[in-house]
Amino acid sequence: MAVCTVYNVKSLNSNYSISTPAKSHLGFHQKQVFFYSTGSKKTNYKRSGSSEITCAADSGTIVIGLAADSGCGKSTFMRRLTSVFGGAAEPPRGGNPDSNTLISDTTTVICLDDYHSLDRTGRKEKGVTALDPKANDFDLMYEQVKAIKEGIAVQKPIYNHVSGLLDPPELIKPPKILVIEGLHPMYDERVRDLLDFSIYLDISNEVKFAWKIQRDMAERGHSLESIKASIEARKPDFDAYIDPQKQYADAVIEVLPTQLIPDDNEGKVLRVKLIMKEGVQFFSPVYLFDEGSTISWIPCGRKLTCSYPGITFAYGPDSYYDNEVSVLEMDGQFDRLDELIYVESHLSNISTKFYGEVTQQMLKHADFPGSNNGTGLFQTIVGLKIRDLYEQLIASKSGVPQTAKA
Ligand SMILES: Nc1ncnc2c1ncn2[C@@H]1O[C@H](COP(=O)(O)OP(=O)(O)OP(=O)(O)O)[C@@H](O)[C@H]1O
Ligand SMILES: O=C(CO)[C@H](O)[C@H](O)COP(=O)(O)O
């Protein structure tokens, strides 16, 4: 286990202190004062001693970025990803019960909402949304993600979604895999350059609306009008600051209404595309039947039960924001998840460790949203690809060659 040094930093105008790494690139050696803004006022910190802690990562931390709007399936995706590595993710033990962080043996998932520089009141006073870069501290985000990547523990702020306030920070030790999820993992070029792999969940407006209604009306008691108003209010900033990040993603999961039901407006049956950038180190796109060909496939028949409106798959090369990509598409939904093995056996480069691993993962989490359609299938596959990328990166650092995967 590696040893990390954290420097204690005392607050000059509030009653809690934070610790932060002592690296000169963070400015503490030179300046010894760190500005951390809470709400609309700034809090000053001064260095006061240091301590050593045990860090989890000996061979460096790899950093994955996951971008999406609120309510677009990030938490569900994270649960699928963590499961691929084994073990469950939990909030930091004994910490703030409203922490947004999830820690498992291999992964630590931090939510970038914790880098809101303006709290709920601060945003209201200034008339900005949480999507606006002005409401977020990208300098601190960059410094802390960089520090963790270099094996240094940090004291990360917490944005409390219950109170709408910035809470005292929590200690984040470098894990094997750090996932930064939220609104802006690819917005700031410096943060973007720290990412070893990036994913964007691109949920079309119609589908986003259907999911929001399902969650916020059924589970949170919001009215239809308030859900509509909240989506409308966020849209200009979403279009300006969140959506453009998809051009930088190594993989995009795009979720659209089905094309199998004419004029469908229920949003239950989905058409899902997995858009995979070519030429990304340690990431080889998944393919159907024949790499590089253009394929359309209706798998329904003796081996796959399909009720109305059926299932179609498509695969082929394309371009996306001037990048060469491979696109795998699924429209429709599975009737029987155990039969997914039939589809899995026709996919290649899925980075499984044994035959049927995708199907096993999907069956294990059959109760997660999207398990009967392309959202669950592609999230699971991307999880396996991330595991593969991690193993290849670690092997490349230690000089051990990796064997080819399915
Ligand atoms: N693949 C899916 N299929 C159907 N519904 C889904 C899917 N993924 C997410 N949802 C719906 O969206 C809701 C939000 O999902 P989730 O909590 O994973 O999103 P999130 O991006 O983490 O949200 P937030 O940022 O608001 O915490 C779920 O409760 C569910 O209703
Ligand atoms: O877009 C969001 C990311 O999840 C939230 O709206 C943002 O973090 C502000 O949170 P809250 O609405 O709890 O004040």
XYZ file of C-alpha atoms and ligand atoms in Angstrom:
451
model
C 0.000 0.000 0.000
C 1.242 3.464 -0.883
C 1.581 6.250 1.661
C -0.072 9.587 0.946
C 0.714 12.865 2.608
C -2.133 15.218 3.328
C -1.563 18.721 4.609
C -4.013 20.089 7.102
C -5.429 23.422 6.132
C -7.153 25.507 8.759
C -10.076 27.665 7.893
C -9.634 31.338 8.761
C -13.289 32.215 8.863
C -15.277 29.077 9.592
C -15.181 26.427 12.274
C -13.919 23.407 10.396
C -10.553 22.555 8.889
C -9.703 20.571 5.793
C -6.639 18.643 4.696
C -5.226 18.908 1.249
C -2.183 17.549 -0.576
C 1.101 19.370 -0.205
C 2.191 19.223 -3.815
C 3.627 22.434 -5.134
C 1.427 22.227 -8.241
C -1.529 22.822 -5.942
C 0.079 26.022 -4.786
C 0.254 25.258 -1.089
C 4.054 25.194 -0.830
C 4.292 28.603 -2.343
C 1.166 30.374 -1.194
C 0.121 28.348 1.852
C -3.333 29.835 1.515
C -6.144 28.212 -0.364
C -9.385 29.848 -1.385
C -12.405 27.641 -1.278
C -15.681 29.321 -2.014
C -18.847 28.357 -0.190
C -22.061 29.816 -1.495
C -21.584 33.416 -2.387
C -18.799 34.118 0.147
C -15.182 32.940 0.061
C -13.529 30.985 2.857
C -9.770 31.323 3.364
C -7.606 28.404 4.461
C -4.064 28.373 5.858
C -1.744 25.363 6.065
C -1.368 23.914 9.554
C 0.750 20.737 9.789
C 0.577 17.485 7.868
C -0.233 13.827 8.348
C 0.364 10.592 6.467
C -2.370 8.162 5.508
C -2.462 4.843 3.671
C -3.635 5.101 0.084
C -5.260 2.322 -1.885
C -3.487 2.727 -5.221
C 0.086 1.501 -5.705
C 0.076 1.509 -9.477
C -1.646 4.807 -10.110
C -5.276 5.726 -10.407
C -7.078 5.622 -13.715
C -9.745 8.244 -14.204
C -13.057 7.689 -15.983
C -15.451 10.536 -16.804
C -19.194 9.973 -17.030
C -21.262 12.926 -18.228
C -25.034 13.291 -18.363
C -27.808 15.554 -17.290
C -29.507 14.917 -13.976
C -31.865 11.925 -13.969
C -30.329 10.342 -17.076
C -29.123 7.075 -15.572
C -25.653 7.881 -14.181
C -26.283 6.156 -10.841
C -27.696 3.084 -12.585
C -24.683 2.934 -14.872
C -22.345 3.299 -11.869
C -24.029 0.382 -10.110
C -23.545 -1.770 -13.211
C -19.893 -0.703 -13.527
C -19.077 -1.363 -9.878
C -20.700 -4.782 -10.108
C -18.399 -5.746 -12.998
C -15.460 -5.280 -10.624
C -17.227 -7.265 -7.876
C -18.353 -5.888 -4.534
C -20.865 -3.206 -3.720
C -20.253 0.524 -3.630
C -21.101 2.336 -0.397
C -20.865 5.884 0.920
C -17.702 6.617 2.973
C -18.028 4.846 6.348
C -18.781 7.108 9.286
C -18.878 10.136 7.022
C -21.523 12.670 6.087
C -24.785 10.744 5.533
C -25.500 13.076 2.616
C -22.162 12.365 0.919
C -22.478 11.833 -2.843
C -19.412 9.556 -2.952
C -19.558 5.792 -3.475
C -16.597 3.598 -2.601
C -15.963 -0.057 -3.458
C -12.770 -2.163 -3.348
C -11.693 -1.023 -6.799
C -13.645 2.106 -7.600
C -14.412 5.442 -6.026
C -17.190 7.390 -7.682
C -17.257 11.096 -6.963
C -20.091 13.324 -8.038
C -19.013 16.584 -9.634
C -21.963 18.373 -8.010
C -19.499 18.564 -5.096
C -17.616 21.204 -7.070
C -20.583 23.577 -7.168
C -19.023 26.832 -6.002
C -22.429 28.388 -5.433
C -24.924 26.738 -3.136
C -28.670 26.749 -3.830
C -29.147 30.217 -2.341
C -26.037 31.550 -4.061
C -27.327 30.339 -7.439
C -30.721 31.862 -6.809
C -29.173 35.211 -5.830
C -26.989 35.264 -8.936
C -29.736 33.903 -11.230
C -27.650 30.981 -12.546
C -28.365 27.262 -12.791
C -26.074 24.489 -11.539
C -25.287 23.719 -15.187
C -23.664 27.116 -15.668
C -19.855 26.960 -15.375
C -20.071 30.108 -13.212
C -21.677 27.968 -10.495
C -18.805 25.458 -10.492
C -15.177 25.535 -9.352
C -13.203 23.999 -12.229
C -9.818 25.020 -10.762
C -10.449 22.966 -7.642
C -11.942 20.098 -9.688
C -8.802 19.996 -11.838
C -6.394 20.269 -8.907
C -8.097 17.520 -6.934
C -8.637 15.054 -9.804
C -4.995 15.586 -10.835
C -3.819 15.031 -7.254
C -5.826 11.780 -6.928
C -4.491 10.584 -10.274
C -0.994 11.184 -8.926
C -1.738 9.122 -5.811
C -2.434 11.978 -3.420
C -5.444 12.057 -1.095
C -7.582 15.182 -1.122
C -10.244 16.797 1.002
C -13.112 17.219 -1.434
C -16.039 19.499 -0.739
C -19.547 18.020 -0.466
C -22.619 19.574 -2.045
C -25.546 18.555 0.109
C -28.575 17.911 -2.101
C -30.838 17.715 0.930
C -29.974 21.129 2.403
C -28.699 22.797 -0.777
C -25.561 23.864 1.130
C -21.838 23.142 0.818
C -20.922 20.845 3.717
C -17.482 20.352 5.315
C -15.239 18.329 3.012
C -14.515 14.580 3.046
C -11.237 12.735 2.561
C -10.867 10.950 -0.794
C -7.976 8.500 -1.018
C -6.677 7.502 -4.449
C -8.514 4.352 -5.602
C -7.554 2.021 -8.444
C -10.307 3.563 -10.557
C -11.713 7.022 -9.965
C -14.986 7.785 -11.708
C -15.964 11.420 -11.927
C -19.640 11.605 -12.781
C -21.896 14.563 -13.238
C -22.713 17.506 -15.409
C -19.222 18.633 -16.458
C -16.495 15.949 -16.507
C -15.441 16.916 -20.051
C -16.176 20.650 -19.941
C -12.813 21.950 -18.718
C -9.930 21.044 -21.020
C -7.548 20.463 -18.097
C -9.940 17.977 -16.449
C -10.691 16.361 -19.813
C -6.993 15.724 -20.380
C -6.831 13.773 -17.119
C -9.431 11.246 -18.291
C -8.288 7.801 -19.385
C -11.751 7.107 -20.788
C -14.932 9.130 -21.104
C -18.599 8.300 -21.538
C -21.584 10.498 -22.338
C -25.161 9.353 -21.698
C -27.155 11.137 -24.373
C -30.821 10.866 -23.511
C -33.136 12.449 -26.071
C -35.598 15.042 -24.781
C -38.629 12.782 -25.237
C -37.064 9.948 -23.263
C -35.652 12.286 -20.585
C -39.137 13.652 -20.110
C -40.631 10.162 -19.755
C -37.987 9.123 -17.183
C -38.363 12.373 -15.228
C -42.120 11.894 -15.057
C -41.677 8.338 -13.884
C -39.197 9.281 -11.148
C -40.151 12.780 -10.065
C -43.912 12.299 -10.269
C -44.167 8.735 -8.994
C -41.305 8.752 -6.495
C -40.883 12.399 -5.488
C -44.429 13.753 -5.700
C -43.668 16.544 -8.237
C -46.447 17.782 -10.523
C -46.382 17.351 -14.305
C -46.245 21.145 -14.728
C -43.265 21.531 -12.379
C -41.369 18.756 -14.191
C -42.039 20.425 -17.548
C -41.001 23.821 -16.148
C -37.779 22.426 -14.664
C -36.785 20.757 -17.967
C -37.549 23.954 -19.899
C -35.613 26.139 -17.424
C -32.517 23.949 -17.690
C -32.610 23.520 -21.469
C -30.634 26.619 -22.594
C -27.765 25.856 -20.203
C -27.987 22.152 -21.001
C -27.611 22.956 -24.709
C -24.798 25.431 -24.077
C -22.658 23.595 -21.524
C -23.599 19.929 -21.103
C -24.611 18.563 -24.511
C -21.440 19.771 -26.350
C -19.319 17.518 -24.154
C -20.456 14.479 -26.114
C -18.058 15.395 -28.929
C -15.155 14.530 -26.584
C -16.521 11.210 -25.298
C -14.831 7.932 -26.187
C -18.220 6.196 -25.935
C -21.686 7.707 -26.193
C -24.852 5.822 -25.251
C -27.621 7.577 -27.148
C -31.199 6.805 -26.118
C -33.988 7.611 -28.575
C -37.661 6.737 -29.008
C -38.263 3.464 -30.847
C -38.647 3.392 -34.615
C -40.530 0.102 -34.404
C -43.814 1.709 -33.317
C -45.009 4.495 -35.642
C -45.463 7.811 -33.746
C -44.756 6.202 -30.385
C -45.126 8.721 -27.595
C -45.037 6.406 -24.600
C -41.240 6.290 -24.426
C -41.222 2.750 -23.051
C -39.667 0.959 -26.003
C -36.259 2.459 -26.778
C -33.794 2.633 -29.618
C -30.299 2.752 -28.153
C -27.010 3.427 -29.933
C -23.539 2.675 -28.628
C -21.213 5.073 -30.446
C -17.583 4.041 -30.015
C -14.640 6.177 -31.065
C -11.968 4.449 -33.141
C -8.287 4.718 -32.244
C -8.669 5.104 -28.474
C -5.774 3.488 -26.624
C -6.762 0.219 -24.902
C -10.320 0.404 -26.265
C -11.389 -1.678 -29.237
C -14.982 -1.129 -30.334
C -17.500 -3.959 -30.030
C -18.776 -5.389 -33.310
C -21.603 -7.521 -34.611
C -20.728 -10.471 -36.923
C -18.041 -8.798 -39.015
C -15.811 -5.904 -37.936
C -16.163 -2.857 -40.168
C -19.119 -4.162 -42.205
C -22.597 -2.651 -42.188
C -25.059 -5.112 -40.694
C -28.731 -5.121 -39.874
C -30.076 -8.070 -37.916
C -33.464 -9.214 -36.657
C -32.560 -11.828 -34.042
C -36.163 -12.856 -33.313
C -36.913 -16.467 -34.177
C -36.169 -19.836 -32.655
C -33.527 -18.656 -30.213
C -34.895 -15.305 -29.110
C -38.486 -14.733 -28.100
C -39.741 -11.331 -29.269
C -43.213 -9.979 -28.703
C -44.528 -6.798 -30.345
C -42.820 -4.636 -31.622
C -39.846 -6.999 -31.996
C -36.109 -6.343 -31.826
C -33.647 -5.071 -34.430
C -29.885 -4.688 -34.234
C -27.671 -2.631 -36.530
C -23.917 -2.184 -36.699
C -21.530 -0.258 -38.883
C -18.935 2.460 -39.299
C -19.945 6.122 -39.150
C -18.596 9.549 -38.279
C -19.483 11.560 -35.200
C -18.273 15.133 -34.702
C -15.572 14.478 -37.312
C -14.391 11.361 -35.498
C -14.415 7.884 -37.000
C -16.712 5.700 -34.921
C -18.359 2.282 -34.885
C -22.031 2.246 -33.976
C -23.953 -0.674 -32.505
C -27.698 -0.138 -32.250
C -30.544 -2.019 -30.622
C -34.231 -1.120 -30.967
C -36.896 -2.963 -28.954
C -36.831 -4.950 -25.749
C -36.071 -8.453 -24.536
C -38.900 -10.709 -23.363
C -36.588 -13.200 -21.662
C -33.240 -12.043 -20.312
C -31.779 -15.563 -20.179
C -32.070 -15.678 -23.977
C -29.734 -12.701 -24.238
C -26.913 -15.228 -24.485
C -27.987 -15.716 -28.107
C -27.333 -12.039 -28.875
C -24.147 -12.012 -26.763
C -22.720 -14.929 -28.738
C -22.943 -12.866 -31.942
C -21.075 -9.874 -30.503
C -17.275 -9.661 -30.522
C -14.719 -7.573 -28.641
C -17.011 -7.414 -25.616
C -14.103 -7.960 -23.179
C -15.784 -10.757 -21.224
C -13.671 -13.096 -19.095
C -15.943 -16.092 -19.792
C -18.720 -17.072 -22.213
C -22.009 -15.527 -21.136
C -20.616 -12.884 -18.767
C -22.775 -10.099 -20.260
C -25.911 -12.213 -19.836
C -24.891 -13.129 -16.297
C -24.419 -9.439 -15.369
C -27.751 -8.498 -16.927
C -29.571 -11.301 -15.088
C -27.886 -10.318 -11.818
C -29.320 -6.819 -12.096
C -32.595 -7.609 -13.840
C -34.335 -5.171 -11.476
C -32.234 -2.149 -12.571
C -33.924 0.284 -14.965
C -33.212 -0.564 -18.598
C -32.321 -4.225 -18.057
C -34.674 -5.374 -20.812
C -33.304 -3.056 -23.489
C -30.187 -1.556 -25.090
C -29.520 0.869 -22.221
C -28.768 -1.948 -19.777
C -27.021 -4.070 -22.408
C -24.710 -1.282 -23.589
C -24.014 0.022 -20.079
C -22.962 -3.504 -19.087
C -20.724 -3.843 -22.143
C -19.111 -0.443 -21.488
C -18.492 -1.586 -17.888
C -16.646 -4.657 -19.205
C -14.672 -2.507 -21.643
C -13.611 -0.245 -18.752
C -12.422 -3.261 -16.769
C -10.420 -4.369 -19.806
C -8.985 -0.875 -20.312
C -7.984 -0.747 -16.642
C -6.257 -4.137 -16.850
C -4.421 -3.179 -20.022
C -3.311 0.147 -18.557
C -2.000 -1.533 -15.415
C -0.248 -4.204 -17.498
C 1.311 -1.560 -19.733
C 2.725 0.155 -16.645
C 4.154 -3.086 -15.289
C 5.308 -4.351 -18.702
C 3.216 -7.577 -18.546
C 1.514 -8.363 -21.903
C -2.265 -9.043 -21.816
C -3.945 -12.004 -23.492
C -6.615 -11.338 -26.085
C -10.230 -11.219 -24.829
C -13.529 -12.300 -26.420
N -32.268 2.722 -18.670
C -33.357 3.242 -18.097
N -34.583 2.897 -18.487
C -35.681 3.429 -17.935
N -35.639 4.354 -16.949
C -34.435 4.735 -16.524
C -33.221 4.210 -17.063
N -32.173 4.779 -16.438
C -32.692 5.629 -15.558
N -34.041 5.615 -15.603
C -34.984 6.424 -14.830
O -34.324 7.626 -14.479
C -34.253 7.738 -13.060
C -32.897 8.309 -12.703
O -31.901 7.329 -12.897
P -30.517 7.502 -12.157
O -30.743 7.727 -10.698
O -29.656 6.343 -12.539
O -30.007 8.841 -12.855
P -28.939 9.931 -12.393
O -28.385 10.503 -13.647
O -27.958 9.335 -11.469
O -29.864 10.959 -11.642
P -29.450 12.178 -10.672
O -28.283 12.871 -11.288
O -30.676 13.029 -10.670
O -29.159 11.542 -9.354
C -34.521 6.319 -12.514
O -35.151 6.352 -11.272
C -35.431 5.749 -13.561
O -36.734 6.197 -13.304
O -28.277 19.156 -12.064
C -28.005 18.772 -10.969
C -26.980 17.702 -10.853
O -27.465 16.549 -10.221
C -28.626 19.406 -9.768
O -29.757 20.103 -10.174
C -27.622 20.349 -9.129
O -26.568 19.610 -8.564
C -28.285 21.183 -8.044
O -28.814 20.365 -7.066
P -30.097 20.739 -6.239
O -31.205 20.810 -7.255
O -30.230 19.593 -5.255
O -29.806 22.039 -5.579
